[in-house]
Amino acid sequence: MTAITSTAYSRDLGDELRRLREKHSGLTGAAFAEQLGWDPSKVSNIEKGKARASEIDLVQYFMMCGRDTDQFETFRARYRHAFDTYVALVPDNLRTLAMAEAQAERITCYDVLSVPGLIQTPEYARALLSGGRGTPEQIERGYRSRMERQAIMKRPYRPECVFYVHELALRLQVGDERVMEEQYLRMLFHTHVLRVVPMSAGPAAIRMSARMLFRFEKLVPVAYSETDLARVFAHDGAAIADSREFFKWLDSIALDEGQSRDVLTSCISGLRKDLHEPQAELA
């Protein structure tokens, strides 16, 4: 077992091992360690993603849980990258992201084309996901996951959050007018943590991909970015420093709370005007 700086992915996979132990052995961490002849701290550190388990450690762990060779090999292939400074995961892997959000002390987020997932209304989220190429099952799974992740926003001691949203995301209609109005109202409720990046800021902000920066109380920060091909978690010092500079730059070009509220109010007024204006009859 090798002690090393934990990553978002190592903590996710460590938690997967913990759930495996609890489900298939029924033993506490201390009792499990005793059966393996390990120090209890070894089980704890591996399950918290604080230490890399050797291949022999993993074999022993899986055999104690009654798992077969195929299951071990599948896990080992993923675990090989657990402590990499850059990890790219498939788009439908949401566990690592959800765990990072749940553990974070501060979350800073930027999106260009859609409202950040943590403050989306259910109707907006479903309409957004339904507009993609996923199967009905994938859409439903993504929708449920997004709604469940929002639970952190209701906690008494929730993360300190700042959401930078480009004006393009506000202007892009998702669903019908009622869906958009409810989403604007939700964001108005969150204007204390929301900053609009205006179109007048120029093309530079539009070219940047969606990203997040997670800060933890006792863990190394994590920079995160995503595309339709992969979710990327970066723990490298240069990536963290770049993300900090990026959000400092966004702070300098984004509207303040009052100005952001004005933009949202304007969006709502425009929608209501369109809804109540009589439609022109075709000749």
mmCIF file of C-alpha atoms in Angstrom:
data_model
loop_
_atom_site.group_PDB
_atom_site.id
_atom_site.type_symbol
_atom_site.label_atom_id
_atom_site.label_comp_id
_atom_site.label_asym_id
_atom_site.label_seq_id
_atom_site.Cartn_x
_atom_site.Cartn_y
_atom_site.Cartn_z
ATOM 1 C CA MET A 1 0.000 0.000 0.000
ATOM 2 C CA THR A 2 1.383 3.383 -1.021
ATOM 3 C CA ALA A 3 0.449 6.651 0.697
ATOM 4 C CA ILE A 4 -0.236 9.382 -1.861
ATOM 5 C CA THR A 5 -2.291 12.536 -2.385
ATOM 6 C CA SER A 6 -5.896 11.509 -2.935
ATOM 7 C CA THR A 7 -7.878 12.484 -6.035
ATOM 8 C CA ALA A 8 -11.580 12.827 -6.755
ATOM 9 C CA TYR A 9 -11.428 9.518 -8.618
ATOM 10 C CA SER A 10 -9.481 7.662 -5.905
ATOM 11 C CA ARG A 11 -12.047 8.787 -3.328
ATOM 12 C CA ASP A 12 -14.861 7.608 -5.593
ATOM 13 C CA LEU A 13 -13.280 4.189 -6.160
ATOM 14 C CA GLY A 14 -12.379 3.886 -2.476
ATOM 15 C CA ASP A 15 -16.013 4.510 -1.598
ATOM 16 C CA GLU A 16 -16.969 1.819 -4.120
ATOM 17 C CA LEU A 17 -14.753 -0.618 -2.223
ATOM 18 C CA ARG A 18 -16.377 0.388 1.065
ATOM 19 C CA ARG A 19 -19.845 -0.318 -0.333
ATOM 20 C CA LEU A 20 -18.584 -3.628 -1.709
ATOM 21 C CA ARG A 21 -17.318 -4.608 1.759
ATOM 22 C CA GLU A 22 -20.528 -3.606 3.527
ATOM 23 C CA LYS A 23 -22.786 -5.373 1.014
ATOM 24 C CA HIS A 24 -20.911 -8.639 0.525
ATOM 25 C CA SER A 25 -19.011 -9.233 3.762
ATOM 26 C CA GLY A 26 -21.264 -7.587 6.314
ATOM 27 C CA LEU A 27 -18.147 -6.745 8.324
ATOM 28 C CA THR A 28 -17.060 -3.460 9.850
ATOM 29 C CA GLY A 29 -13.812 -1.984 8.580
ATOM 30 C CA ALA A 30 -11.972 -3.152 11.702
ATOM 31 C CA ALA A 31 -13.377 -6.706 11.507
ATOM 32 C CA PHE A 32 -12.613 -6.847 7.784
ATOM 33 C CA ALA A 33 -9.012 -5.773 8.445
ATOM 34 C CA GLU A 34 -8.675 -8.445 11.138
ATOM 35 C CA GLN A 35 -9.853 -11.151 8.738
ATOM 36 C CA LEU A 36 -7.257 -10.004 6.188
ATOM 37 C CA GLY A 37 -4.495 -9.618 8.757
ATOM 38 C CA TRP A 38 -4.232 -5.902 8.015
ATOM 39 C CA ASP A 39 -4.007 -2.898 10.284
ATOM 40 C CA PRO A 40 -7.459 -1.238 10.489
ATOM 41 C CA SER A 41 -5.947 2.030 9.229
ATOM 42 C CA LYS A 42 -5.026 0.287 5.984
ATOM 43 C CA VAL A 43 -8.661 -0.506 5.170
ATOM 44 C CA SER A 44 -9.680 3.019 6.171
ATOM 45 C CA ASN A 45 -7.038 4.723 4.023
ATOM 46 C CA ILE A 46 -7.814 2.589 0.961
ATOM 47 C CA GLU A 47 -11.568 3.141 1.271
ATOM 48 C CA LYS A 48 -11.094 6.891 1.681
ATOM 49 C CA GLY A 49 -8.852 7.028 -1.394
ATOM 50 C CA LYS A 50 -5.900 8.219 0.670
ATOM 51 C CA ALA A 51 -3.606 5.332 -0.242
ATOM 52 C CA ARG A 52 -3.096 3.227 -3.351
ATOM 53 C CA ALA A 53 -3.788 -0.459 -2.778
ATOM 54 C CA SER A 54 -1.338 -2.862 -4.389
ATOM 55 C CA GLU A 55 -2.596 -5.496 -6.806
ATOM 56 C CA ILE A 56 -2.230 -8.122 -4.090
ATOM 57 C CA ASP A 57 -4.190 -5.911 -1.691
ATOM 58 C CA LEU A 58 -7.020 -5.660 -4.213
ATOM 59 C CA VAL A 59 -7.031 -9.409 -4.873
ATOM 60 C CA GLN A 60 -7.287 -10.122 -1.150
ATOM 61 C CA TYR A 61 -9.968 -7.468 -0.699
ATOM 62 C CA PHE A 62 -12.132 -8.833 -3.525
ATOM 63 C CA MET A 63 -11.723 -12.455 -2.472
ATOM 64 C CA MET A 64 -12.766 -11.579 1.084
ATOM 65 C CA CYS A 65 -15.914 -10.051 -0.439
ATOM 66 C CA GLY A 66 -16.560 -13.241 -2.431
ATOM 67 C CA ARG A 67 -16.114 -11.547 -5.793
ATOM 68 C CA ASP A 68 -14.889 -13.412 -8.871
ATOM 69 C CA THR A 69 -11.877 -12.823 -11.102
ATOM 70 C CA ASP A 70 -13.839 -10.973 -13.799
ATOM 71 C CA GLN A 71 -15.124 -8.428 -11.287
ATOM 72 C CA PHE A 72 -11.622 -7.951 -9.919
ATOM 73 C CA GLU A 73 -10.154 -7.404 -13.391
ATOM 74 C CA THR A 74 -12.847 -4.862 -14.285
ATOM 75 C CA PHE A 75 -12.178 -2.878 -11.130
ATOM 76 C CA ARG A 76 -8.401 -3.134 -11.454
ATOM 77 C CA ALA A 77 -8.547 -1.634 -14.970
ATOM 78 C CA ARG A 78 -10.254 1.453 -13.542
ATOM 79 C CA TYR A 79 -8.187 1.578 -10.363
ATOM 80 C CA ARG A 80 -5.003 1.801 -12.415
ATOM 81 C CA HIS A 81 -5.865 5.480 -13.089
ATOM 82 C CA ALA A 82 -7.233 6.296 -9.622
ATOM 83 C CA PHE A 83 -4.340 8.564 -8.612
ATOM 84 C CA ASP A 84 -3.512 10.116 -12.000
ATOM 85 C CA THR A 85 -3.270 13.924 -11.915
ATOM 86 C CA TYR A 86 -5.560 14.022 -14.966
ATOM 87 C CA VAL A 87 -8.438 11.553 -15.273
ATOM 88 C CA ALA A 88 -10.895 11.435 -18.179
ATOM 89 C CA LEU A 89 -14.126 9.553 -17.511
ATOM 90 C CA VAL A 90 -16.987 8.636 -19.828
ATOM 91 C CA PRO A 91 -19.862 11.177 -19.841
ATOM 92 C CA ASP A 92 -22.348 8.911 -18.052
ATOM 93 C CA ASN A 93 -20.041 8.460 -15.048
ATOM 94 C CA LEU A 94 -21.598 10.923 -12.587
ATOM 95 C CA ARG A 95 -20.509 9.388 -9.280
ATOM 96 C CA THR A 96 -17.109 11.070 -9.173
ATOM 97 C CA LEU A 97 -18.611 14.486 -9.921
ATOM 98 C CA ALA A 98 -21.402 14.015 -7.380
ATOM 99 C CA MET A 99 -18.902 13.018 -4.690
ATOM 100 C CA ALA A 100 -16.698 16.045 -5.431
ATOM 101 C CA GLU A 101 -19.734 18.324 -5.129
ATOM 102 C CA ALA A 102 -20.818 16.680 -1.881
ATOM 103 C CA GLN A 103 -17.363 16.983 -0.283
ATOM 104 C CA ALA A 104 -16.569 20.508 -1.491
ATOM 105 C CA GLU A 105 -16.296 23.511 0.798
ATOM 106 C CA ARG A 106 -16.514 25.898 -2.183
ATOM 107 C CA ILE A 107 -17.722 25.367 -5.766
ATOM 108 C CA THR A 108 -17.029 27.860 -8.535
ATOM 109 C CA CYS A 109 -18.733 27.096 -11.837
ATOM 110 C CA TYR A 110 -18.962 28.489 -15.379
ATOM 111 C CA ASP A 111 -21.204 27.492 -18.259
ATOM 112 C CA VAL A 112 -21.693 29.026 -21.681
ATOM 113 C CA LEU A 113 -24.685 27.281 -23.222
ATOM 114 C CA SER A 114 -26.836 26.063 -20.327
ATOM 115 C CA VAL A 115 -27.755 26.879 -16.757
ATOM 116 C CA PRO A 116 -25.444 25.058 -14.278
ATOM 117 C CA GLY A 117 -26.910 21.726 -13.225
ATOM 118 C CA LEU A 118 -27.010 22.552 -9.513
ATOM 119 C CA ILE A 119 -29.548 25.356 -10.065
ATOM 120 C CA GLN A 120 -31.615 23.918 -12.919
ATOM 121 C CA THR A 121 -35.353 23.458 -12.423
ATOM 122 C CA PRO A 122 -36.661 19.898 -12.970
ATOM 123 C CA GLU A 123 -38.515 20.963 -16.131
ATOM 124 C CA TYR A 124 -35.468 22.725 -17.591
ATOM 125 C CA ALA A 125 -33.214 19.763 -16.785
ATOM 126 C CA ARG A 126 -35.564 17.264 -18.406
ATOM 127 C CA ALA A 127 -36.042 19.419 -21.516
ATOM 128 C CA LEU A 128 -32.278 19.952 -21.815
ATOM 129 C CA LEU A 129 -31.462 16.256 -21.484
ATOM 130 C CA SER A 130 -34.301 15.203 -23.782
ATOM 131 C CA GLY A 131 -32.857 17.379 -26.527
ATOM 132 C CA GLY A 132 -29.757 15.190 -26.718
ATOM 133 C CA ARG A 133 -29.019 11.887 -28.381
ATOM 134 C CA GLY A 134 -29.400 9.583 -25.374
ATOM 135 C CA THR A 135 -31.844 6.720 -25.026
ATOM 136 C CA PRO A 136 -34.923 7.252 -22.813
ATOM 137 C CA GLU A 137 -33.195 5.207 -20.104
ATOM 138 C CA GLN A 138 -30.027 7.320 -20.276
ATOM 139 C CA ILE A 139 -32.053 10.528 -20.202
ATOM 140 C CA GLU A 140 -34.027 9.381 -17.163
ATOM 141 C CA ARG A 141 -30.869 8.260 -15.352
ATOM 142 C CA GLY A 142 -29.162 11.586 -16.071
ATOM 143 C CA TYR A 143 -32.250 13.507 -14.950
ATOM 144 C CA ARG A 144 -32.553 11.615 -11.647
ATOM 145 C CA SER A 145 -28.856 12.052 -10.959
ATOM 146 C CA ARG A 146 -29.011 15.803 -11.627
ATOM 147 C CA MET A 147 -31.959 16.253 -9.278
ATOM 148 C CA GLU A 148 -30.315 14.155 -6.556
ATOM 149 C CA ARG A 149 -27.082 16.159 -6.822
ATOM 150 C CA GLN A 150 -29.011 19.336 -6.036
ATOM 151 C CA ALA A 151 -29.600 18.069 -2.485
ATOM 152 C CA ILE A 152 -26.303 19.702 -1.464
ATOM 153 C CA MET A 153 -27.881 23.114 -2.131
ATOM 154 C CA LYS A 154 -30.479 22.420 0.598
ATOM 155 C CA ARG A 155 -28.040 21.391 3.324
ATOM 156 C CA PRO A 156 -27.715 23.616 6.407
ATOM 157 C CA TYR A 157 -23.965 23.865 5.776
ATOM 158 C CA ARG A 158 -23.922 23.733 2.007
ATOM 159 C CA PRO A 159 -20.849 24.583 -0.071
ATOM 160 C CA GLU A 160 -20.110 28.219 -0.780
ATOM 161 C CA CYS A 161 -21.045 28.553 -4.453
ATOM 162 C CA VAL A 162 -20.508 31.042 -7.260
ATOM 163 C CA PHE A 163 -22.154 30.344 -10.620
ATOM 164 C CA TYR A 164 -20.952 32.283 -13.665
ATOM 165 C CA VAL A 165 -23.505 31.946 -16.482
ATOM 166 C CA HIS A 166 -22.961 33.369 -19.944
ATOM 167 C CA GLU A 167 -25.798 35.452 -21.349
ATOM 168 C CA LEU A 168 -25.956 33.012 -24.267
ATOM 169 C CA ALA A 169 -27.242 30.354 -21.862
ATOM 170 C CA LEU A 170 -30.014 32.712 -20.782
ATOM 171 C CA ARG A 171 -31.028 33.508 -24.355
ATOM 172 C CA LEU A 172 -30.997 29.905 -25.591
ATOM 173 C CA GLN A 173 -34.531 28.553 -25.190
ATOM 174 C CA VAL A 174 -34.802 25.137 -23.571
ATOM 175 C CA GLY A 175 -38.339 23.771 -23.545
ATOM 176 C CA ASP A 176 -41.228 26.193 -23.897
ATOM 177 C CA GLU A 177 -41.681 29.701 -22.505
ATOM 178 C CA ARG A 178 -43.103 28.445 -19.206
ATOM 179 C CA VAL A 179 -40.039 26.257 -18.650
ATOM 180 C CA MET A 180 -37.780 29.230 -19.309
ATOM 181 C CA GLU A 181 -39.785 31.543 -17.043
ATOM 182 C CA GLU A 182 -39.558 29.100 -14.131
ATOM 183 C CA GLN A 183 -35.830 28.757 -14.733
ATOM 184 C CA TYR A 184 -35.324 32.532 -14.761
ATOM 185 C CA LEU A 185 -37.276 32.798 -11.500
ATOM 186 C CA ARG A 186 -35.129 30.077 -9.936
ATOM 187 C CA MET A 187 -32.006 32.008 -10.903
ATOM 188 C CA LEU A 188 -33.464 35.253 -9.554
ATOM 189 C CA PHE A 189 -33.743 33.465 -6.213
ATOM 190 C CA HIS A 190 -30.036 32.606 -6.484
ATOM 191 C CA THR A 191 -28.699 35.986 -7.658
ATOM 192 C CA HIS A 192 -26.590 36.209 -4.479
ATOM 193 C CA VAL A 193 -24.448 33.391 -5.928
ATOM 194 C CA LEU A 194 -24.965 34.016 -9.648
ATOM 195 C CA ARG A 195 -23.015 36.300 -11.994
ATOM 196 C CA VAL A 196 -24.003 36.828 -15.613
ATOM 197 C CA VAL A 197 -21.210 37.114 -18.180
ATOM 198 C CA PRO A 198 -22.657 39.539 -20.766
ATOM 199 C CA MET A 199 -22.465 39.249 -24.533
ATOM 200 C CA SER A 200 -20.642 42.583 -24.486
ATOM 201 C CA ALA A 201 -17.678 40.853 -22.808
ATOM 202 C CA GLY A 202 -16.620 39.655 -26.262
ATOM 203 C CA PRO A 203 -15.852 36.284 -27.865
ATOM 204 C CA ALA A 204 -13.106 35.125 -25.479
ATOM 205 C CA ALA A 205 -15.546 33.923 -22.805
ATOM 206 C CA ILE A 206 -17.684 32.126 -25.382
ATOM 207 C CA ARG A 207 -14.734 30.020 -26.515
ATOM 208 C CA MET A 208 -14.117 28.599 -23.037
ATOM 209 C CA SER A 209 -15.586 25.218 -22.133
ATOM 210 C CA ALA A 210 -17.770 24.637 -19.092
ATOM 211 C CA ARG A 211 -15.642 24.155 -16.000
ATOM 212 C CA MET A 212 -15.724 23.954 -12.225
ATOM 213 C CA LEU A 213 -13.217 24.432 -9.426
ATOM 214 C CA PHE A 214 -13.711 22.537 -6.180
ATOM 215 C CA ARG A 215 -12.071 23.605 -2.950
ATOM 216 C CA PHE A 216 -12.065 21.277 0.051
ATOM 217 C CA GLU A 217 -11.318 21.775 3.708
ATOM 218 C CA LYS A 218 -8.432 19.288 3.901
ATOM 219 C CA LEU A 219 -8.051 17.927 0.375
ATOM 220 C CA VAL A 220 -6.209 19.137 -2.721
ATOM 221 C CA PRO A 221 -8.455 21.313 -4.982
ATOM 222 C CA VAL A 222 -9.886 19.765 -8.141
ATOM 223 C CA ALA A 223 -10.370 21.467 -11.509
ATOM 224 C CA TYR A 224 -13.121 19.950 -13.630
ATOM 225 C CA SER A 225 -14.226 20.366 -17.228
ATOM 226 C CA GLU A 226 -16.570 18.444 -19.463
ATOM 227 C CA THR A 227 -17.565 17.905 -23.073
ATOM 228 C CA ASP A 228 -19.933 15.428 -24.702
ATOM 229 C CA LEU A 229 -16.972 13.032 -24.965
ATOM 230 C CA ALA A 230 -15.482 13.024 -21.464
ATOM 231 C CA ARG A 231 -15.473 14.398 -17.927
ATOM 232 C CA VAL A 232 -11.974 15.537 -16.970
ATOM 233 C CA PHE A 233 -10.735 15.861 -13.373
ATOM 234 C CA ALA A 234 -7.389 17.623 -12.913
ATOM 235 C CA HIS A 235 -5.346 17.700 -9.689
ATOM 236 C CA ASP A 236 -2.175 19.075 -11.242
ATOM 237 C CA GLY A 237 -0.923 22.311 -9.685
ATOM 238 C CA ALA A 238 -0.754 24.066 -13.051
ATOM 239 C CA ALA A 239 -4.373 23.170 -13.840
ATOM 240 C CA ILE A 240 -5.534 24.433 -10.449
ATOM 241 C CA ALA A 241 -3.595 27.698 -10.864
ATOM 242 C CA ASP A 242 -4.986 28.169 -14.388
ATOM 243 C CA SER A 243 -8.554 27.663 -13.162
ATOM 244 C CA ARG A 244 -8.045 30.172 -10.357
ATOM 245 C CA GLU A 245 -6.773 32.740 -12.854
ATOM 246 C CA PHE A 246 -9.645 31.943 -15.199
ATOM 247 C CA PHE A 247 -12.277 32.605 -12.529
ATOM 248 C CA LYS A 248 -10.438 35.747 -11.424
ATOM 249 C CA TRP A 249 -10.680 36.944 -15.042
ATOM 250 C CA LEU A 250 -14.385 36.015 -15.201
ATOM 251 C CA ASP A 251 -14.970 37.991 -12.022
ATOM 252 C CA SER A 252 -13.503 41.063 -13.725
ATOM 253 C CA ILE A 253 -15.811 40.877 -16.770
ATOM 254 C CA ALA A 254 -19.025 39.508 -15.223
ATOM 255 C CA LEU A 255 -21.929 41.688 -14.137
ATOM 256 C CA ASP A 256 -22.401 42.266 -10.424
ATOM 257 C CA GLU A 257 -25.368 40.900 -8.457
ATOM 258 C CA GLY A 258 -27.665 43.828 -9.185
ATOM 259 C CA GLN A 259 -26.820 43.936 -12.890
ATOM 260 C CA SER A 260 -27.268 40.160 -13.164
ATOM 261 C CA ARG A 261 -30.687 40.501 -11.541
ATOM 262 C CA ASP A 262 -31.606 43.189 -14.082
ATOM 263 C CA VAL A 263 -30.697 40.884 -16.979
ATOM 264 C CA LEU A 264 -32.841 38.067 -15.565
ATOM 265 C CA THR A 265 -35.738 40.445 -14.947
ATOM 266 C CA SER A 266 -35.453 41.627 -18.550
ATOM 267 C CA CYS A 267 -35.552 38.016 -19.768
ATOM 268 C CA ILE A 268 -38.727 37.368 -17.761
ATOM 269 C CA SER A 269 -40.377 40.575 -19.015
ATOM 270 C CA GLY A 270 -39.561 39.648 -22.601
ATOM 271 C CA LEU A 271 -41.098 36.196 -22.190
ATOM 272 C CA ARG A 272 -44.279 37.523 -20.609
ATOM 273 C CA LYS A 273 -44.639 40.102 -23.337
ATOM 274 C CA ASP A 274 -44.336 37.414 -26.005
ATOM 275 C CA LEU A 275 -46.855 35.206 -24.197
ATOM 276 C CA HIS A 276 -49.503 37.918 -24.045
ATOM 277 C CA GLU A 277 -49.039 39.491 -27.457
ATOM 278 C CA PRO A 278 -51.669 38.339 -29.991
ATOM 279 C CA GLN A 279 -50.229 36.124 -32.680
ATOM 280 C CA ALA A 280 -50.270 37.551 -36.187
ATOM 281 C CA GLU A 281 -52.745 35.770 -38.422
ATOM 282 C CA LEU A 282 -51.497 34.212 -41.597
ATOM 283 C CA ALA A 283 -52.925 35.657 -44.776
#
